[in-house]
Amino acid sequence: MTATTPGSGAAPTDVTPRAPHVAGGFPARRMRRLRRSESLRRLTRETALDPADFIFPLFVSEVITEPIPISSMPGQYQWPVGAMARQAEELARLGIGATLLFGVPERKDEIGSSAWDERGPVQRAIREMKAAVPELVIVTDVCMCEYTSHGHCGLVRDGEVQNDETLELLAREALSHAEAGADIVAPSDMMDGRVAALREALDGGGFSGTPIMAYSAKFASVFYGPFREAAESAPQFGDRRAYQMDPANGREAQREIALDIQEGADIVMVKPALPYLDVLARAHDQFDLPIAAYNVSGEYAMLKAAAANGWLDERRAALEALTGIKRAGADMIITYHAIEAARWLAEG
Ligand code: PBG
């Protein structure tokens, strides 16, 4: 604590004799003063969760007539197409911002052709949900892995996922989602050039107003494990490390995001969320478009498992994790906890 005289060139944080009450350290400075009551804590809180920022993922299957629980994601189900109108109503009632749809098709083949079938599970679900709740924002996951027999995110030849040939398939899938009424398409395949390919296809098909949410910084993560049970999309050989990002690379994520923006992305995403909060914070500092974070299946499964064992209070753990994701820079959060979190927030 050094007192300074005017004009001494002291840093603005230095203490002046005119304002001894703002003197630098303890005992004058007591950080606990603003934490003494819930009202004070609420007044000075920097980050607030809002169900309007949540996006709830739903798995829709065309081979079932009753919901089937997903064992590695307690509380989550594969839903029949016929249950989707009710789902839409529930999300709207809770004020949840959007849903993200994944399809489980009856038929898989080498090129994933049911991905762009107008009678496919996602396309039918969109129509059911839009008829019930027109204002609910529907985002669709655009990828081949749920539709290909080999479970990879693109066309495979000689054991390798072919980048350029996959672009056309993704474009057809995105266009068919837009035609069915999707509000936003979200490519998650990690092929180079897919955002530009989707933009061109959408514009050419009369959907220049349909935004693209790009899974820009998507890492090759073990935390997608439970999802692959839910979407029945595990690769039948190898893994996804030749197209998804290396978890060790933060600066490369900035390049991926910059490229997607250049290609026309309207929203960019960091995925997973919790192990990649540094990537999220950097993205928020560097880019000025909306940023989504995907709080993925494995992150959800960990909390559910700990809660089931009585090791964590699930409500507090989930809300703390979501707050951390938002504080790091997410404008919106894709989370399997969306419905429960919306209820907890409403309870206050
Ligand atoms: C499709 C896709 C995946 C996820 C979202 N879209 C799986 C993967 O890339 O293997 C993961 C979502 C989650 O784990 O919750 N490519």
Tab-separated table of C-alpha atoms and ligand atoms in Angstrom:
chain	number	residue	atom	x	y	z
A	1	MET	CA	0.000	0.000	0.000
A	2	THR	CA	1.810	3.119	-1.178
A	3	ALA	CA	0.245	6.570	-1.038
A	4	THR	CA	0.951	8.590	-4.165
A	5	THR	CA	1.099	12.254	-5.055
A	6	PRO	CA	-0.675	13.652	-8.116
A	7	GLY	CA	1.429	13.519	-11.246
A	8	SER	CA	3.723	10.836	-9.939
A	9	GLY	CA	2.629	8.557	-12.777
A	10	ALA	CA	1.343	5.930	-10.392
A	11	ALA	CA	-0.766	3.074	-11.718
A	12	PRO	CA	-4.518	3.694	-11.326
A	13	THR	CA	-4.802	0.855	-8.847
A	14	ASP	CA	-2.578	2.669	-6.380
A	15	VAL	CA	-4.209	4.124	-3.297
A	16	THR	CA	-4.771	7.868	-3.017
A	17	PRO	CA	-4.931	9.625	0.393
A	18	ARG	CA	-8.267	11.231	-0.657
A	19	ALA	CA	-10.012	7.864	-0.666
A	20	PRO	CA	-8.710	5.825	2.226
A	21	HIS	CA	-11.943	3.766	2.205
A	22	VAL	CA	-10.924	2.125	-1.077
A	23	ALA	CA	-7.475	1.344	0.234
A	24	GLY	CA	-6.060	-1.767	-1.372
A	25	GLY	CA	-5.883	-4.639	1.037
A	26	PHE	CA	-7.191	-6.186	4.187
A	27	PRO	CA	-8.621	-5.066	6.591
A	28	ALA	CA	-10.186	-2.242	4.558
A	29	ARG	CA	-10.906	-4.583	1.685
A	30	ARG	CA	-13.184	-7.467	2.679
A	31	MET	CA	-14.400	-9.512	-0.249
A	32	ARG	CA	-16.880	-11.348	1.970
A	33	ARG	CA	-19.069	-8.227	2.460
A	34	LEU	CA	-20.979	-8.870	-0.738
A	35	ARG	CA	-21.457	-12.545	0.070
A	36	ARG	CA	-23.223	-12.091	3.401
A	37	SER	CA	-26.767	-12.747	2.271
A	38	GLU	CA	-28.531	-14.391	-0.625
A	39	SER	CA	-29.973	-11.014	-1.644
A	40	LEU	CA	-26.493	-9.502	-1.893
A	41	ARG	CA	-25.168	-12.515	-3.730
A	42	ARG	CA	-28.039	-12.316	-6.182
A	43	LEU	CA	-27.458	-8.592	-6.731
A	44	THR	CA	-23.789	-9.073	-7.573
A	45	ARG	CA	-24.107	-12.308	-9.554
A	46	GLU	CA	-22.384	-12.132	-12.944
A	47	THR	CA	-23.927	-15.122	-14.699
A	48	ALA	CA	-27.531	-16.316	-14.764
A	49	LEU	CA	-28.918	-19.460	-16.359
A	50	ASP	CA	-31.997	-19.131	-18.525
A	51	PRO	CA	-33.942	-22.075	-20.025
A	52	ALA	CA	-34.195	-19.976	-23.220
A	53	ASP	CA	-30.473	-20.647	-23.718
A	54	PHE	CA	-30.850	-24.428	-23.405
A	55	ILE	CA	-31.064	-26.796	-26.356
A	56	PHE	CA	-32.425	-30.259	-25.540
A	57	PRO	CA	-31.233	-33.190	-27.687
A	58	LEU	CA	-33.810	-35.811	-28.669
A	59	PHE	CA	-33.284	-39.205	-30.300
A	60	VAL	CA	-36.101	-40.177	-32.608
A	61	SER	CA	-36.377	-43.728	-33.890
A	62	GLU	CA	-38.574	-45.044	-36.662
A	63	VAL	CA	-38.343	-48.659	-35.513
A	64	ILE	CA	-40.117	-48.359	-32.148
A	65	THR	CA	-43.611	-47.586	-30.918
A	66	GLU	CA	-42.780	-47.079	-27.220
A	67	PRO	CA	-39.956	-45.004	-25.687
A	68	ILE	CA	-36.820	-47.056	-24.961
A	69	PRO	CA	-34.581	-45.958	-22.079
A	70	ILE	CA	-30.902	-45.381	-22.867
A	71	SER	CA	-29.070	-47.279	-20.140
A	72	SER	CA	-25.899	-45.154	-20.086
A	73	MET	CA	-27.942	-41.922	-19.988
A	74	PRO	CA	-30.476	-42.320	-17.156
A	75	GLY	CA	-33.614	-40.283	-17.843
A	76	GLN	CA	-33.016	-40.166	-21.617
A	77	TYR	CA	-34.904	-42.205	-24.217
A	78	GLN	CA	-35.144	-43.095	-27.849
A	79	TRP	CA	-38.570	-41.771	-28.836
A	80	PRO	CA	-40.979	-43.028	-31.477
A	81	VAL	CA	-41.984	-40.448	-34.092
A	82	GLY	CA	-45.494	-40.450	-32.663
A	83	ALA	CA	-44.262	-39.122	-29.296
A	84	MET	CA	-42.608	-36.027	-30.732
A	85	ALA	CA	-45.565	-33.635	-30.629
A	86	ARG	CA	-45.816	-34.185	-26.867
A	87	GLN	CA	-42.082	-33.600	-26.512
A	88	ALA	CA	-42.381	-30.296	-28.370
A	89	GLU	CA	-45.211	-29.179	-26.094
A	90	GLU	CA	-43.209	-30.040	-22.974
A	91	LEU	CA	-40.148	-28.093	-24.142
A	92	ALA	CA	-42.245	-25.067	-25.041
A	93	ARG	CA	-44.053	-25.185	-21.686
A	94	LEU	CA	-40.712	-25.097	-19.856
A	95	GLY	CA	-39.426	-22.207	-21.974
A	96	ILE	CA	-36.533	-24.229	-23.391
A	97	GLY	CA	-34.902	-22.447	-26.318
A	98	ALA	CA	-34.645	-25.258	-28.851
A	99	THR	CA	-34.356	-28.959	-29.495
A	100	LEU	CA	-31.621	-30.792	-31.403
A	101	LEU	CA	-32.807	-33.869	-33.298
A	102	PHE	CA	-30.921	-37.100	-34.003
A	103	GLY	CA	-32.402	-39.871	-36.120
A	104	VAL	CA	-32.295	-43.628	-35.641
A	105	PRO	CA	-33.323	-45.049	-39.026
A	106	GLU	CA	-34.696	-48.471	-39.848
A	107	ARG	CA	-32.231	-49.022	-42.664
A	108	LYS	CA	-28.497	-48.305	-42.803
A	109	ASP	CA	-26.319	-48.636	-45.905
A	110	GLU	CA	-22.810	-47.843	-47.164
A	111	ILE	CA	-23.658	-44.258	-48.130
A	112	GLY	CA	-26.265	-43.533	-45.447
A	113	SER	CA	-29.007	-42.857	-47.970
A	114	SER	CA	-31.851	-42.763	-45.437
A	115	ALA	CA	-30.297	-39.511	-44.129
A	116	TRP	CA	-32.068	-37.540	-46.862
A	117	ASP	CA	-35.253	-39.625	-47.031
A	118	GLU	CA	-38.231	-37.298	-46.705
A	119	ARG	CA	-39.954	-40.090	-44.764
A	120	GLY	CA	-36.934	-40.522	-42.461
A	121	PRO	CA	-37.271	-40.259	-38.656
A	122	VAL	CA	-35.876	-36.712	-38.343
A	123	GLN	CA	-37.907	-35.398	-41.266
A	124	ARG	CA	-41.114	-36.912	-39.859
A	125	ALA	CA	-40.344	-35.707	-36.348
A	126	ILE	CA	-39.845	-32.137	-37.592
A	127	ARG	CA	-43.289	-32.168	-39.218
A	128	GLU	CA	-44.963	-33.593	-36.106
A	129	MET	CA	-43.279	-31.076	-33.814
A	130	LYS	CA	-43.881	-28.077	-36.065
A	131	ALA	CA	-47.555	-28.966	-36.385
A	132	ALA	CA	-47.867	-29.057	-32.589
A	133	VAL	CA	-45.653	-26.072	-31.640
A	134	PRO	CA	-44.714	-23.938	-34.665
A	135	GLU	CA	-42.554	-21.522	-32.647
A	136	LEU	CA	-40.283	-24.146	-31.082
A	137	VAL	CA	-36.817	-23.837	-32.654
A	138	ILE	CA	-35.792	-27.139	-34.224
A	139	VAL	CA	-32.113	-27.763	-34.851
A	140	THR	CA	-31.093	-30.927	-36.730
A	141	ASP	CA	-27.813	-32.774	-36.463
A	142	VAL	CA	-26.405	-33.218	-39.959
A	143	CYS	CA	-24.069	-36.224	-40.086
A	144	MET	CA	-23.821	-39.613	-41.740
A	145	CYS	CA	-22.842	-41.784	-38.741
A	146	GLU	CA	-26.392	-42.640	-37.677
A	147	TYR	CA	-27.241	-43.733	-41.233
A	148	THR	CA	-24.163	-45.594	-42.481
A	149	SER	CA	-23.674	-49.335	-41.973
A	150	HIS	CA	-20.034	-48.726	-40.940
A	151	GLY	CA	-20.936	-45.947	-38.477
A	152	HIS	CA	-18.475	-43.387	-39.823
A	153	CYS	CA	-19.442	-39.762	-40.441
A	154	GLY	CA	-18.847	-39.911	-44.189
A	155	LEU	CA	-18.346	-42.062	-47.250
A	156	VAL	CA	-15.691	-44.745	-46.686
A	157	ARG	CA	-13.332	-46.037	-49.379
A	158	ASP	CA	-10.174	-48.108	-48.800
A	159	GLY	CA	-10.773	-47.818	-45.080
A	160	GLU	CA	-10.730	-44.018	-45.174
A	161	VAL	CA	-13.487	-41.444	-44.806
A	162	GLN	CA	-13.593	-39.502	-48.083
A	163	ASN	CA	-13.890	-35.782	-47.461
A	164	ASP	CA	-14.974	-34.248	-50.748
A	165	GLU	CA	-17.459	-36.944	-51.748
A	166	THR	CA	-19.113	-36.740	-48.338
A	167	LEU	CA	-19.934	-33.050	-48.839
A	168	GLU	CA	-22.605	-33.800	-51.400
A	169	LEU	CA	-24.308	-36.325	-49.112
A	170	LEU	CA	-24.310	-33.878	-46.204
A	171	ALA	CA	-25.755	-31.175	-48.440
A	172	ARG	CA	-28.603	-33.463	-49.474
A	173	GLU	CA	-29.306	-34.341	-45.838
A	174	ALA	CA	-29.314	-30.688	-44.728
A	175	LEU	CA	-31.586	-29.686	-47.591
A	176	SER	CA	-34.080	-32.429	-46.748
A	177	HIS	CA	-34.134	-31.250	-43.101
A	178	ALA	CA	-34.804	-27.675	-44.263
A	179	GLU	CA	-37.544	-28.868	-46.589
A	180	ALA	CA	-39.183	-30.701	-43.682
A	181	GLY	CA	-39.156	-27.442	-41.694
A	182	ALA	CA	-35.936	-27.385	-39.645
A	183	ASP	CA	-35.088	-23.920	-38.319
A	184	ILE	CA	-31.316	-24.492	-38.044
A	185	VAL	CA	-29.060	-27.212	-39.478
A	186	ALA	CA	-26.019	-28.318	-37.483
A	187	PRO	CA	-23.268	-30.241	-39.301
A	188	SER	CA	-21.322	-32.438	-36.853
A	189	ASP	CA	-19.260	-34.533	-39.273
A	190	MET	CA	-16.009	-32.481	-39.271
A	191	MET	CA	-15.390	-32.762	-43.030
A	192	ASP	CA	-13.448	-29.794	-44.433
A	193	GLY	CA	-15.614	-27.443	-46.477
A	194	ARG	CA	-18.983	-28.732	-45.240
A	195	VAL	CA	-20.258	-25.361	-44.074
A	196	ALA	CA	-19.721	-23.831	-47.520
A	197	ALA	CA	-21.271	-26.902	-49.161
A	198	LEU	CA	-24.351	-26.689	-46.939
A	199	ARG	CA	-24.695	-22.942	-47.474
A	200	GLU	CA	-24.598	-23.397	-51.222
A	201	ALA	CA	-27.136	-26.234	-51.182
A	202	LEU	CA	-29.511	-24.373	-48.871
A	203	ASP	CA	-29.304	-21.158	-50.899
A	204	GLY	CA	-29.791	-23.080	-54.140
A	205	GLY	CA	-32.819	-24.877	-52.689
A	206	GLY	CA	-34.581	-21.681	-51.625
A	207	PHE	CA	-33.429	-21.756	-47.983
A	208	SER	CA	-31.132	-18.751	-47.848
A	209	GLY	CA	-32.816	-17.847	-44.545
A	210	THR	CA	-31.890	-21.113	-42.786
A	211	PRO	CA	-28.945	-20.635	-40.386
A	212	ILE	CA	-26.053	-23.062	-39.959
A	213	MET	CA	-24.844	-23.977	-36.485
A	214	ALA	CA	-21.423	-25.509	-37.127
A	215	TYR	CA	-19.862	-28.053	-34.785
A	216	SER	CA	-16.617	-26.134	-35.388
A	217	ALA	CA	-14.279	-27.210	-32.604
A	218	LYS	CA	-15.399	-30.806	-32.203
A	219	PHE	CA	-12.845	-32.984	-30.466
A	220	ALA	CA	-12.337	-36.750	-30.825
A	221	SER	CA	-13.643	-37.366	-27.323
A	222	VAL	CA	-14.262	-40.429	-25.192
A	223	PHE	CA	-17.133	-38.468	-23.642
A	224	TYR	CA	-19.344	-39.279	-26.665
A	225	GLY	CA	-19.522	-42.922	-25.555
A	226	PRO	CA	-23.065	-42.960	-24.132
A	227	PHE	CA	-24.386	-41.021	-27.151
A	228	ARG	CA	-23.269	-43.779	-29.476
A	229	GLU	CA	-25.511	-46.202	-27.620
A	230	ALA	CA	-28.360	-43.692	-27.854
A	231	ALA	CA	-27.921	-42.994	-31.565
A	232	GLU	CA	-26.648	-46.478	-32.466
A	233	SER	CA	-23.789	-44.777	-34.292
A	234	ALA	CA	-20.550	-46.338	-33.020
A	235	PRO	CA	-17.955	-46.793	-35.774
A	236	GLN	CA	-17.682	-50.466	-36.750
A	237	PHE	CA	-13.919	-50.181	-37.298
A	238	GLY	CA	-11.294	-47.665	-36.192
A	239	ASP	CA	-12.236	-44.360	-34.587
A	240	ARG	CA	-12.935	-40.757	-35.564
A	241	ARG	CA	-9.475	-39.310	-34.933
A	242	ALA	CA	-8.775	-38.772	-38.638
A	243	TYR	CA	-11.524	-36.151	-38.818
A	244	GLN	CA	-12.395	-34.942	-35.302
A	245	MET	CA	-9.868	-32.749	-33.482
A	246	ASP	CA	-7.024	-33.859	-31.251
A	247	PRO	CA	-7.994	-33.054	-27.623
A	248	ALA	CA	-4.545	-31.545	-27.076
A	249	ASN	CA	-5.044	-28.686	-29.554
A	250	GLY	CA	-6.449	-25.337	-28.433
A	251	ARG	CA	-4.999	-22.999	-31.032
A	252	GLU	CA	-6.147	-25.277	-33.837
A	253	ALA	CA	-9.690	-24.855	-32.528
A	254	GLN	CA	-9.429	-21.130	-33.263
A	255	ARG	CA	-8.499	-21.929	-36.852
A	256	GLU	CA	-11.406	-24.357	-37.232
A	257	ILE	CA	-13.827	-21.733	-35.930
A	258	ALA	CA	-12.383	-18.981	-38.144
A	259	LEU	CA	-12.710	-21.202	-41.223
A	260	ASP	CA	-16.329	-22.094	-40.451
A	261	ILE	CA	-17.159	-18.406	-40.038
A	262	GLN	CA	-15.477	-17.672	-43.352
A	263	GLU	CA	-17.565	-20.410	-44.989
A	264	GLY	CA	-20.775	-18.891	-43.664
A	265	ALA	CA	-21.524	-20.382	-40.238
A	266	ASP	CA	-24.073	-18.353	-38.256
A	267	ILE	CA	-23.399	-20.044	-34.904
A	268	VAL	CA	-20.219	-21.910	-33.955
A	269	MET	CA	-19.875	-24.664	-31.388
A	270	VAL	CA	-17.295	-26.038	-28.998
A	271	LYS	CA	-17.777	-29.703	-28.085
A	272	PRO	CA	-17.476	-31.263	-25.498
A	273	ALA	CA	-17.948	-28.438	-22.989
A	274	LEU	CA	-16.463	-29.102	-19.546
A	275	PRO	CA	-12.998	-30.405	-20.506
A	276	TYR	CA	-12.739	-27.593	-23.120
A	277	LEU	CA	-13.760	-24.442	-21.226
A	278	ASP	CA	-10.469	-22.778	-22.210
A	279	VAL	CA	-11.351	-23.275	-25.878
A	280	LEU	CA	-14.803	-21.828	-25.222
A	281	ALA	CA	-13.425	-18.781	-23.390
A	282	ARG	CA	-10.935	-18.082	-26.152
A	283	ALA	CA	-13.644	-18.417	-28.792
A	284	HIS	CA	-15.814	-15.965	-26.886
A	285	ASP	CA	-12.953	-13.455	-26.668
A	286	GLN	CA	-11.973	-13.751	-30.294
A	287	PHE	CA	-15.236	-14.080	-32.250
A	288	ASP	CA	-18.382	-11.996	-32.207
A	289	LEU	CA	-21.038	-14.446	-33.382
A	290	PRO	CA	-23.181	-16.619	-31.104
A	291	ILE	CA	-21.319	-19.513	-29.517
A	292	ALA	CA	-22.866	-22.829	-28.541
A	293	ALA	CA	-21.331	-25.372	-26.166
A	294	TYR	CA	-22.298	-29.053	-26.177
A	295	ASN	CA	-22.467	-30.522	-22.681
A	296	VAL	CA	-22.153	-34.039	-24.091
A	297	SER	CA	-23.517	-37.444	-23.141
A	298	GLY	CA	-20.478	-38.507	-21.080
A	299	GLU	CA	-20.586	-35.306	-19.032
A	300	TYR	CA	-24.257	-36.023	-18.296
A	301	ALA	CA	-23.575	-39.690	-17.524
A	302	MET	CA	-20.843	-38.809	-15.006
A	303	LEU	CA	-23.159	-36.581	-12.982
A	304	LYS	CA	-25.993	-39.093	-13.138
A	305	ALA	CA	-23.698	-41.888	-11.951
A	306	ALA	CA	-22.306	-39.844	-9.066
A	307	ALA	CA	-25.801	-38.738	-8.055
A	308	ALA	CA	-27.147	-42.300	-8.222
A	309	ASN	CA	-24.402	-43.361	-5.825
A	310	GLY	CA	-25.204	-40.521	-3.463
A	311	TRP	CA	-21.788	-38.959	-4.064
A	312	LEU	CA	-23.034	-35.632	-5.473
A	313	ASP	CA	-26.167	-33.523	-5.153
A	314	GLU	CA	-27.307	-33.723	-8.776
A	315	ARG	CA	-29.253	-30.487	-8.842
A	316	ARG	CA	-26.407	-28.395	-7.490
A	317	ALA	CA	-23.786	-30.213	-9.561
A	318	ALA	CA	-25.702	-29.815	-12.817
A	319	LEU	CA	-26.524	-26.144	-12.239
A	320	GLU	CA	-22.914	-25.427	-11.242
A	321	ALA	CA	-21.600	-27.156	-14.377
A	322	LEU	CA	-24.052	-25.280	-16.622
A	323	THR	CA	-23.183	-21.979	-14.941
A	324	GLY	CA	-19.491	-22.671	-15.534
A	325	ILE	CA	-20.135	-23.333	-19.217
A	326	LYS	CA	-22.072	-20.098	-19.544
A	327	ARG	CA	-19.497	-18.100	-17.564
A	328	ALA	CA	-16.756	-19.392	-19.870
A	329	GLY	CA	-18.564	-17.844	-22.835
A	330	ALA	CA	-21.413	-20.005	-24.139
A	331	ASP	CA	-24.427	-18.090	-25.423
A	332	MET	CA	-26.375	-21.340	-25.622
A	333	ILE	CA	-25.859	-24.797	-24.130
A	334	ILE	CA	-26.880	-28.104	-25.647
A	335	THR	CA	-27.575	-30.262	-22.608
A	336	TYR	CA	-29.414	-33.444	-21.631
A	337	HIS	CA	-30.088	-31.708	-18.314
A	338	ALA	CA	-32.199	-29.001	-20.047
A	339	ILE	CA	-35.578	-30.236	-18.829
A	340	GLU	CA	-34.517	-30.905	-15.253
A	341	ALA	CA	-32.522	-27.663	-15.111
A	342	ALA	CA	-35.485	-25.659	-16.406
A	343	ARG	CA	-37.634	-27.174	-13.642
A	344	TRP	CA	-35.003	-26.492	-10.973
A	345	LEU	CA	-34.664	-22.885	-12.137
A	346	ALA	CA	-38.435	-22.416	-12.040
A	347	GLU	CA	-38.530	-23.743	-8.462
A	348	GLY	CA	-35.971	-21.037	-7.606
B	1	PBG	C1	-22.578	-37.256	-34.687
B	1	PBG	C2	-22.589	-36.724	-33.300
B	1	PBG	C3	-21.998	-37.244	-32.133
B	1	PBG	C4	-22.410	-36.429	-31.081
B	1	PBG	C5	-23.191	-35.420	-31.625
B	1	PBG	N1	-23.279	-35.603	-32.997
B	1	PBG	C6	-21.182	-38.476	-31.924
B	1	PBG	C7	-19.843	-38.594	-32.503
B	1	PBG	O1	-19.321	-37.676	-33.127
B	1	PBG	O2	-19.299	-39.683	-32.354
B	1	PBG	C8	-22.068	-36.621	-29.631
B	1	PBG	C9	-23.039	-36.041	-28.665
B	1	PBG	C10	-22.917	-36.527	-27.263
B	1	PBG	O3	-22.010	-37.269	-26.870
B	1	PBG	O4	-23.801	-36.139	-26.479
B	1	PBG	N2	-21.372	-37.240	-35.338
